[in-house]
mmCIF file of C-alpha atoms in Angstrom:
data_model
loop_
_atom_site.group_PDB
_atom_site.id
_atom_site.type_symbol
_atom_site.label_atom_id
_atom_site.label_comp_id
_atom_site.label_asym_id
_atom_site.label_seq_id
_atom_site.Cartn_x
_atom_site.Cartn_y
_atom_site.Cartn_z
ATOM 1 C CA MET A 20 70.478 249.100 268.161
ATOM 2 C CA SER A 21 67.144 248.964 266.368
ATOM 3 C CA LEU A 22 66.889 246.691 263.324
ATOM 4 C CA SER A 23 64.033 245.913 260.953
ATOM 5 C CA ASN A 24 61.556 243.179 261.808
ATOM 6 C CA ALA A 25 62.766 241.139 258.817
ATOM 7 C CA THR A 26 66.367 241.276 260.041
ATOM 8 C CA GLU A 27 65.388 240.283 263.571
ATOM 9 C CA ALA A 28 63.343 237.409 262.148
ATOM 10 C CA ARG A 29 66.361 236.145 260.179
ATOM 11 C CA ILE A 30 68.512 236.245 263.308
ATOM 12 C CA LEU A 31 65.890 234.275 265.206
ATOM 13 C CA LEU A 32 65.607 231.731 262.396
ATOM 14 C CA ALA A 33 69.384 231.260 262.368
ATOM 15 C CA LEU A 34 69.473 230.817 266.143
ATOM 16 C CA ASN A 35 66.661 228.271 266.026
ATOM 17 C CA SER A 36 68.666 226.313 263.443
ATOM 18 C CA ALA A 37 71.906 226.354 265.432
ATOM 19 C CA TRP A 38 71.215 223.156 267.400
ATOM 20 C CA ALA A 39 69.828 219.749 266.517
ATOM 21 C CA ASN A 40 66.281 219.033 267.703
ATOM 22 C CA SER A 41 67.528 216.371 270.102
ATOM 23 C CA THR A 42 69.973 218.873 271.627
ATOM 24 C CA LEU A 43 67.243 221.493 271.962
ATOM 25 C CA ARG A 44 65.017 219.043 273.834
ATOM 26 C CA LYS A 45 67.802 218.359 276.332
ATOM 27 C CA TYR A 46 68.566 222.066 276.703
ATOM 28 C CA HIS A 47 64.908 222.923 277.309
ATOM 29 C CA SER A 48 64.764 220.314 280.062
ATOM 30 C CA VAL A 49 67.833 221.793 281.773
ATOM 31 C CA VAL A 50 66.528 225.357 281.525
ATOM 32 C CA ASN A 51 63.218 224.279 283.062
ATOM 33 C CA SER A 52 65.129 222.594 285.914
ATOM 34 C CA PHE A 53 67.128 225.776 286.440
ATOM 35 C CA LEU A 54 63.995 227.940 286.531
ATOM 36 C CA HIS A 55 62.404 225.525 288.984
ATOM 37 C CA PHE A 56 65.510 225.795 291.187
ATOM 38 C CA CYS A 57 65.222 229.568 290.998
ATOM 39 C CA ASP A 58 61.560 229.338 292.063
ATOM 40 C CA ILE A 59 62.501 227.277 295.104
ATOM 41 C CA GLU A 60 65.281 229.727 296.025
ATOM 42 C CA SER A 61 63.007 232.740 295.386
ATOM 43 C CA VAL A 62 65.402 234.202 292.831
ATOM 44 C CA PRO A 63 63.838 237.274 291.156
ATOM 45 C CA ALA A 64 63.087 236.863 287.457
ATOM 46 C CA ALA A 65 65.452 239.677 286.534
ATOM 47 C CA ASP A 66 68.363 237.827 288.179
ATOM 48 C CA ARG A 67 67.896 234.573 286.304
ATOM 49 C CA CYS A 68 69.169 235.685 282.903
ATOM 50 C CA PRO A 69 71.842 236.822 282.946
ATOM 51 C CA ALA A 70 72.619 234.630 285.954
ATOM 52 C CA SER A 71 75.400 235.646 288.287
ATOM 53 C CA GLU A 72 78.302 233.256 288.780
ATOM 54 C CA HIS A 73 77.100 232.752 292.356
ATOM 55 C CA LEU A 74 73.690 231.574 291.114
ATOM 56 C CA LEU A 75 75.312 229.282 288.541
ATOM 57 C CA CYS A 76 77.513 227.791 291.265
ATOM 58 C CA ALA A 77 74.458 227.280 293.459
ATOM 59 C CA PHE A 78 72.595 225.434 290.715
ATOM 60 C CA ALA A 79 75.619 223.275 289.861
ATOM 61 C CA SER A 80 76.239 222.379 293.515
ATOM 62 C CA SER A 81 72.579 221.392 293.929
ATOM 63 C CA ARG A 82 73.433 218.410 291.705
ATOM 64 C CA MET A 83 76.353 217.349 293.892
ATOM 65 C CA GLY A 84 76.155 213.776 295.123
ATOM 66 C CA THR A 85 73.439 212.792 292.661
ATOM 67 C CA LEU A 86 74.808 213.286 289.136
ATOM 68 C CA ALA A 87 78.077 212.606 287.332
ATOM 69 C CA GLY A 88 80.374 215.572 286.807
ATOM 70 C CA ALA A 89 80.085 215.332 283.035
ATOM 71 C CA THR A 90 76.298 215.522 283.305
ATOM 72 C CA VAL A 91 76.420 218.686 285.404
ATOM 73 C CA GLN A 92 78.956 220.156 282.981
ATOM 74 C CA SER A 93 76.516 219.502 280.142
ATOM 75 C CA HIS A 94 73.834 221.307 282.157
ATOM 76 C CA MET A 95 76.087 224.343 282.339
ATOM 77 C CA SER A 96 76.588 224.137 278.568
ATOM 78 C CA ALA A 97 72.815 224.201 278.153
ATOM 79 C CA LEU A 98 72.490 227.290 280.341
ATOM 80 C CA LYS A 99 75.321 228.982 278.466
ATOM 81 C CA ALA A 100 73.540 228.308 275.166
ATOM 82 C CA TRP A 101 70.324 229.684 276.672
ATOM 83 C CA HIS A 102 72.151 232.884 277.612
ATOM 84 C CA ALA A 103 73.635 233.167 274.115
ATOM 85 C CA TYR A 104 70.198 232.689 272.561
ATOM 86 C CA HIS A 105 68.884 235.646 274.577
ATOM 87 C CA ASN A 106 72.039 237.702 273.938
ATOM 88 C CA ALA A 107 72.783 237.751 277.672
ATOM 89 C CA PRO A 108 76.340 237.796 279.064
ATOM 90 C CA TRP A 109 77.689 234.577 280.572
ATOM 91 C CA HIS A 110 79.274 235.055 283.975
ATOM 92 C CA GLY A 111 80.580 231.544 284.524
ATOM 93 C CA ALA A 112 84.315 231.755 285.247
ATOM 94 C CA THR A 113 86.985 230.378 287.597
ATOM 95 C CA ARG A 114 84.728 229.862 290.615
ATOM 96 C CA LEU A 115 82.208 227.898 288.558
ATOM 97 C CA LYS A 116 85.007 225.707 287.192
ATOM 98 C CA LEU A 117 86.120 224.934 290.727
ATOM 99 C CA VAL A 118 82.564 224.081 291.779
ATOM 100 C CA LEU A 119 82.191 221.775 288.788
ATOM 101 C CA SER A 120 85.445 220.041 289.726
ATOM 102 C CA GLY A 121 84.120 219.528 293.243
ATOM 103 C CA VAL A 122 80.803 218.177 291.949
ATOM 104 C CA SER A 123 82.710 215.748 289.734
ATOM 105 C CA ASN A 124 84.908 214.600 292.624
ATOM 106 C CA ARG A 125 81.878 213.904 294.817
ATOM 107 C CA ALA A 126 79.809 212.142 292.143
ATOM 108 C CA PRO A 127 78.382 208.812 293.347
ATOM 109 C CA SER A 128 79.768 205.704 291.695
ATOM 110 C CA ASN A 129 76.307 204.690 290.460
ATOM 111 C CA SER A 130 76.041 207.948 288.498
ATOM 112 C CA LEU A 131 78.749 206.839 286.067
ATOM 113 C CA LYS A 132 77.266 205.154 283.036
ATOM 114 C CA PRO A 133 78.949 201.930 281.935
ATOM 115 C CA LEU A 134 80.612 201.960 278.537
ATOM 116 C CA ARG A 135 78.207 201.103 275.764
ATOM 117 C CA PRO A 136 78.947 197.619 274.438
ATOM 118 C CA PRO A 137 79.905 197.415 270.765
ATOM 119 C CA VAL A 138 78.047 195.465 268.130
ATOM 120 C CA THR A 139 80.287 192.634 266.931
ATOM 121 C CA ARG A 140 80.650 190.746 263.673
ATOM 122 C CA SER A 141 79.158 187.666 265.353
ATOM 123 C CA MET A 142 76.076 189.706 266.223
ATOM 124 C CA LEU A 143 75.698 190.696 262.557
ATOM 125 C CA LEU A 144 75.948 187.027 261.608
ATOM 126 C CA ILE A 145 73.097 186.293 264.024
ATOM 127 C CA LEU A 146 70.970 188.885 262.246
ATOM 128 C CA ALA A 147 71.852 187.396 258.868
ATOM 129 C CA ALA A 148 70.793 183.953 260.097
ATOM 130 C CA LYS A 149 67.646 184.931 262.016
ATOM 131 C CA LEU A 150 66.126 187.750 259.971
ATOM 132 C CA ASN A 151 63.733 186.765 257.202
ATOM 133 C CA LEU A 152 65.542 188.290 254.249
ATOM 134 C CA ALA A 153 62.524 187.642 252.034
ATOM 135 C CA ASP A 154 60.542 190.067 254.200
ATOM 136 C CA PRO A 155 60.908 193.731 253.122
ATOM 137 C CA PHE A 156 61.258 195.072 256.667
ATOM 138 C CA ASP A 157 63.748 192.449 257.851
ATOM 139 C CA CYS A 158 65.762 192.788 254.655
ATOM 140 C CA CYS A 159 65.960 196.554 255.152
ATOM 141 C CA CYS A 160 67.098 196.028 258.761
ATOM 142 C CA MET A 161 69.928 193.738 257.629
ATOM 143 C CA ALA A 162 71.141 196.250 255.063
ATOM 144 C CA ALA A 163 71.067 199.074 257.605
ATOM 145 C CA ALA A 164 72.858 197.000 260.254
ATOM 146 C CA ALA A 165 75.670 195.897 257.941
ATOM 147 C CA SER A 166 76.086 199.409 256.513
ATOM 148 C CA ALA A 167 76.122 201.098 259.922
ATOM 149 C CA PHE A 168 78.647 198.584 261.273
ATOM 150 C CA TRP A 169 81.138 198.450 258.401
ATOM 151 C CA GLY A 170 80.695 202.142 257.569
ATOM 152 C CA GLN A 171 81.148 203.218 261.233
ATOM 153 C CA LEU A 172 77.929 205.213 260.926
ATOM 154 C CA ARG A 173 75.679 207.064 263.318
ATOM 155 C CA LEU A 174 72.134 205.795 262.862
ATOM 156 C CA GLY A 175 70.762 209.336 262.720
ATOM 157 C CA GLU A 176 72.721 209.862 259.485
ATOM 158 C CA ILE A 177 70.914 207.079 257.635
ATOM 159 C CA LEU A 178 67.563 206.500 259.369
ATOM 160 C CA SER A 179 64.550 208.801 259.499
ATOM 161 C CA PRO A 180 62.867 209.629 262.834
ATOM 162 C CA TRP A 181 59.480 208.925 261.226
ATOM 163 C CA GLU A 182 58.071 206.084 259.144
ATOM 164 C CA SER A 183 55.893 208.140 256.843
ATOM 165 C CA SER A 184 58.217 211.101 256.243
ATOM 166 C CA PHE A 185 61.849 212.100 256.526
ATOM 167 C CA PRO A 186 63.930 215.243 257.152
ATOM 168 C CA THR A 187 64.940 216.396 253.702
ATOM 169 C CA ALA A 188 68.651 216.967 253.127
ATOM 170 C CA HIS A 189 69.462 215.056 256.333
ATOM 171 C CA ILE A 190 69.061 211.388 255.376
ATOM 172 C CA ALA A 191 70.916 209.349 252.754
ATOM 173 C CA TYR A 192 68.714 208.668 249.699
ATOM 174 C CA ARG A 193 68.926 205.786 247.270
ATOM 175 C CA GLU A 194 70.612 208.114 244.774
ATOM 176 C CA HIS A 195 73.416 208.797 247.270
ATOM 177 C CA LEU A 196 74.657 205.211 246.947
ATOM 178 C CA SER A 197 77.234 204.981 244.170
ATOM 179 C CA ASN A 198 77.642 202.233 241.635
ATOM 180 C CA PRO A 199 80.389 199.674 242.437
ATOM 181 C CA PHE A 200 83.808 201.275 242.019
ATOM 182 C CA ASN A 201 85.951 198.117 241.905
ATOM 183 C CA GLN A 202 85.760 194.448 240.937
ATOM 184 C CA ASN A 203 84.679 193.441 244.446
ATOM 185 C CA GLY A 204 81.600 195.633 244.183
ATOM 186 C CA SER A 205 82.502 198.026 247.006
ATOM 187 C CA ARG A 206 80.493 201.252 246.958
ATOM 188 C CA LYS A 207 80.514 204.811 248.272
ATOM 189 C CA LEU A 208 77.630 206.346 250.186
ATOM 190 C CA PHE A 209 77.239 210.108 250.470
ATOM 191 C CA LEU A 210 75.768 211.300 253.769
ATOM 192 C CA PRO A 211 74.146 214.703 253.086
ATOM 193 C CA TYR A 212 74.214 215.710 256.757
ATOM 194 C CA THR A 213 76.541 214.533 259.520
ATOM 195 C CA LYS A 214 77.143 215.469 263.134
ATOM 196 C CA VAL A 215 80.519 217.037 262.374
ATOM 197 C CA LYS A 216 80.270 218.392 258.820
ATOM 198 C CA LYS A 217 76.594 219.393 259.075
ATOM 199 C CA ASN A 218 75.048 220.116 255.658
ATOM 200 C CA ARG A 219 78.412 219.869 253.876
ATOM 201 C CA GLY A 220 78.019 216.121 254.208
ATOM 202 C CA GLU A 221 80.613 213.366 253.999
ATOM 203 C CA GLU A 222 81.301 210.373 251.786
ATOM 204 C CA ILE A 223 81.889 206.962 253.359
ATOM 205 C CA VAL A 224 83.096 203.728 251.796
ATOM 206 C CA LEU A 225 81.343 200.377 252.184
ATOM 207 C CA CYS A 226 83.711 197.522 251.395
ATOM 208 C CA ARG A 227 82.904 193.958 250.387
ATOM 209 C CA GLN A 228 83.241 191.339 253.152
ATOM 210 C CA ARG A 229 83.583 187.573 252.825
ATOM 211 C CA ASP A 230 80.802 186.394 255.124
ATOM 212 C CA ALA A 231 77.091 186.995 255.723
ATOM 213 C CA SER A 232 77.833 190.352 257.366
ATOM 214 C CA ASP A 233 78.767 191.747 253.931
ATOM 215 C CA PRO A 234 77.143 195.194 253.509
ATOM 216 C CA ILE A 235 77.323 195.041 249.703
ATOM 217 C CA HIS A 236 75.284 191.847 249.419
ATOM 218 C CA ALA A 237 72.851 193.118 252.066
ATOM 219 C CA LEU A 238 72.342 196.397 250.195
ATOM 220 C CA GLU A 239 71.916 194.732 246.807
ATOM 221 C CA THR A 240 69.346 192.306 248.234
ATOM 222 C CA HIS A 241 67.494 195.175 249.930
ATOM 223 C CA ILE A 242 67.441 197.341 246.788
ATOM 224 C CA LEU A 243 66.210 194.448 244.656
ATOM 225 C CA LEU A 244 63.435 193.522 247.091
ATOM 226 C CA ASN A 245 62.246 196.969 248.176
ATOM 227 C CA SER A 246 62.835 198.944 244.955
ATOM 228 C CA SER A 247 63.068 202.307 246.696
ATOM 229 C CA PRO A 248 63.049 205.265 244.254
ATOM 230 C CA ALA A 249 66.195 207.377 243.948
ATOM 231 C CA HIS A 250 64.634 210.362 245.726
ATOM 232 C CA LEU A 251 63.546 208.457 248.848
ATOM 233 C CA PRO A 252 65.636 207.336 251.831
ATOM 234 C CA LEU A 253 67.952 204.436 251.026
ATOM 235 C CA PHE A 254 66.619 202.487 253.989
ATOM 236 C CA SER A 255 62.937 202.340 253.072
ATOM 237 C CA PHE A 256 60.878 199.177 252.877
ATOM 238 C CA ALA A 257 57.751 198.040 251.060
ATOM 239 C CA HIS A 258 54.562 198.079 253.132
ATOM 240 C CA ALA A 259 50.891 197.453 252.423
ATOM 241 C CA ALA A 260 50.296 201.212 252.734
ATOM 242 C CA GLY A 261 53.276 202.059 250.511
ATOM 243 C CA LEU A 262 56.960 202.601 251.163
ATOM 244 C CA ARG A 263 57.885 203.263 254.777
ATOM 245 C CA CYS A 264 61.100 204.728 256.201
ATOM 246 C CA LEU A 265 63.052 202.527 258.563
ATOM 247 C CA THR A 266 63.204 204.332 261.913
ATOM 248 C CA LYS A 267 65.878 203.999 264.556
ATOM 249 C CA ARG A 268 63.321 202.817 267.112
ATOM 250 C CA ARG A 269 61.915 199.983 264.994
ATOM 251 C CA PHE A 270 65.357 199.017 263.750
ATOM 252 C CA LEU A 271 66.869 198.714 267.235
ATOM 253 C CA THR A 272 63.790 196.930 268.562
ATOM 254 C CA ARG A 273 64.066 194.276 265.844
ATOM 255 C CA CYS A 274 67.822 193.805 266.283
ATOM 256 C CA ASN A 275 67.595 193.611 270.067
ATOM 257 C CA GLU A 276 64.795 191.038 269.877
ATOM 258 C CA LEU A 277 67.083 188.622 268.075
ATOM 259 C CA TRP A 278 70.187 189.458 270.080
ATOM 260 C CA GLN A 279 68.460 189.073 273.424
ATOM 261 C CA ASP A 280 67.196 185.664 272.312
ATOM 262 C CA ALA A 281 70.862 184.790 271.685
ATOM 263 C CA GLY A 282 71.918 185.984 275.153
ATOM 264 C CA PHE A 283 73.173 189.498 274.375
ATOM 265 C CA LYS A 284 72.218 192.611 276.333
ATOM 266 C CA PRO A 285 70.270 195.380 274.556
ATOM 267 C CA ILE A 286 72.445 197.805 272.619
ATOM 268 C CA SER A 287 72.063 201.450 271.601
ATOM 269 C CA GLY A 288 72.415 203.007 268.176
ATOM 270 C CA HIS A 289 75.959 204.255 268.743
ATOM 271 C CA SER A 290 77.069 200.658 269.402
ATOM 272 C CA PHE A 291 77.198 200.074 265.634
ATOM 273 C CA ARG A 292 79.765 202.837 265.105
ATOM 274 C CA ILE A 293 81.814 201.694 268.096
ATOM 275 C CA GLY A 294 81.591 198.070 266.966
ATOM 276 C CA GLY A 295 82.648 198.749 263.400
ATOM 277 C CA THR A 296 85.659 200.712 264.601
ATOM 278 C CA THR A 297 86.701 197.960 267.007
ATOM 279 C CA GLU A 298 86.252 195.209 264.406
ATOM 280 C CA LEU A 299 88.460 196.996 261.894
ATOM 281 C CA LEU A 300 91.150 197.521 264.518
ATOM 282 C CA LEU A 301 90.991 193.881 265.628
ATOM 283 C CA SER A 302 91.301 192.823 261.990
ATOM 284 C CA GLY A 303 94.625 194.658 261.750
ATOM 285 C CA VAL A 304 93.508 197.690 259.753
ATOM 286 C CA PRO A 305 95.948 200.514 260.664
ATOM 287 C CA PRO A 306 94.399 202.951 263.164
ATOM 288 C CA ASP A 307 94.957 205.952 260.892
ATOM 289 C CA VAL A 308 93.028 204.205 258.107
ATOM 290 C CA VAL A 309 90.189 203.311 260.509
ATOM 291 C CA LYS A 310 90.126 206.910 261.676
ATOM 292 C CA ALA A 311 89.908 208.225 258.110
ATOM 293 C CA LEU A 312 87.214 205.742 257.074
ATOM 294 C CA GLY A 313 85.082 206.620 260.103
ATOM 295 C CA HIS A 314 85.683 210.379 259.828
ATOM 296 C CA TRP A 315 86.720 210.397 263.468
ATOM 297 C CA SER A 316 88.154 213.386 265.269
ATOM 298 C CA SER A 317 91.242 212.310 267.194
ATOM 299 C CA ASP A 318 89.837 212.711 270.713
ATOM 300 C CA ALA A 319 86.569 210.929 270.018
ATOM 301 C CA PHE A 320 88.365 208.175 268.138
ATOM 302 C CA LEU A 321 90.432 207.301 271.199
ATOM 303 C CA ARG A 322 87.524 207.685 273.604
ATOM 304 C CA TYR A 323 85.363 205.147 271.817
ATOM 305 C CA TRP A 324 87.898 202.366 271.369
ATOM 306 C CA ARG A 325 86.751 199.097 272.913
ATOM 307 C CA SER A 326 88.375 195.674 273.569
ATOM 308 C CA LEU A 327 91.810 197.104 274.327
ATOM 309 C CA GLU A 328 92.694 193.803 275.993
ATOM 310 C CA LEU A 329 92.371 192.259 272.515
ATOM 311 C CA LEU A 330 93.892 195.155 270.594
ATOM 312 C CA ALA A 331 97.023 195.526 272.714
ATOM 313 C CA PRO A 332 98.406 192.025 272.002
ATOM 314 C CA LEU A 333 97.957 192.566 268.260
ATOM 315 C CA HIS A 334 100.210 195.606 268.252
ATOM 316 C CA VAL A 335 102.393 195.366 271.353
ATOM 317 C CA GLU A 336 103.010 191.734 272.339
ATOM 318 C CA ASN A 337 106.302 190.024 271.501
ATOM 319 C CA LEU A 338 108.039 193.092 270.181
ATOM 320 C CA GLU A 339 111.596 192.515 269.061
ATOM 321 C CA HIS A 340 114.053 193.808 271.608
ATOM 322 C CA CYS A 341 116.172 196.752 270.555
ATOM 323 C CA MET A 342 119.917 196.603 271.114
ATOM 324 C CA LEU A 343 120.955 199.384 273.425
ATOM 325 C CA VAL A 344 123.822 201.308 271.946
ATOM 326 C CA THR A 345 126.343 202.633 274.422
ATOM 327 C CA PRO A 346 127.168 206.234 273.590
ATOM 328 C CA PRO A 347 130.808 206.739 272.670
ATOM 329 C CA SER A 348 133.014 207.948 275.473
ATOM 330 C CA GLU A 349 134.500 211.373 275.111
#
């Protein structure tokens, strides 16, 4: 079928917008590895896309004994997306699934990544005590940390990748933070773009807490000190050269500096979301409420629970025994 250049350009634009930039970078790396494998095996260019199931099995098995099964599965997902992008049929089927199962079964133990540790309330209290809350940058870090933890947020939903600019319509602005909606001062924050809802966005609730980890106090202090305009990212800070966006890299570097001084291991950005979820569960908040507040899908919600040895006693220990009722005889 022959279509106009304008139509083909729109299709290409839509395809280029189908994946996040971080996902595209990973996919490009996998495709380059696949093409390199094909070079080594002298696979003709015409046989690389679409790739036969035999070639896909060969590439997957080349990772056997070196990578975790989930990693190799993600590589296959990248190749499948590459085929879809070029409108090429995907031939991966039953045999490829069996090969992937075998690769997973023979994965070395050192290929399995340890679970990411959660941020804890005590770690937030360390930040509150050690950060200089009179400094615009440190004050912004405290507000972001408390918000990410208690809001069960992904850092990419609230922090810009760059200091001097930000992806429009992807980062929460100052205007997205609501006024207090109850006597305790709790607020709502609209996230214009999220991993699950994309550009439909989602609204999260930040509730008042009774100690120095309180996100409401941290936000109010940050807003008062940094005076970010309504149309700029909420987590911006005053700088000699003007307002700067708080980036994930600088934020995590600052937090980890203080936590490592206190004896903690370095954490990743997702540790805030995991930690907030775990803290709410440990505090006795019903799991369905935690799930709703964090906008979790059911599978991911269960996968990211931590501290089950602490959670189980809260809900399962010392249950009252039920009286067994003998069914009536006929």
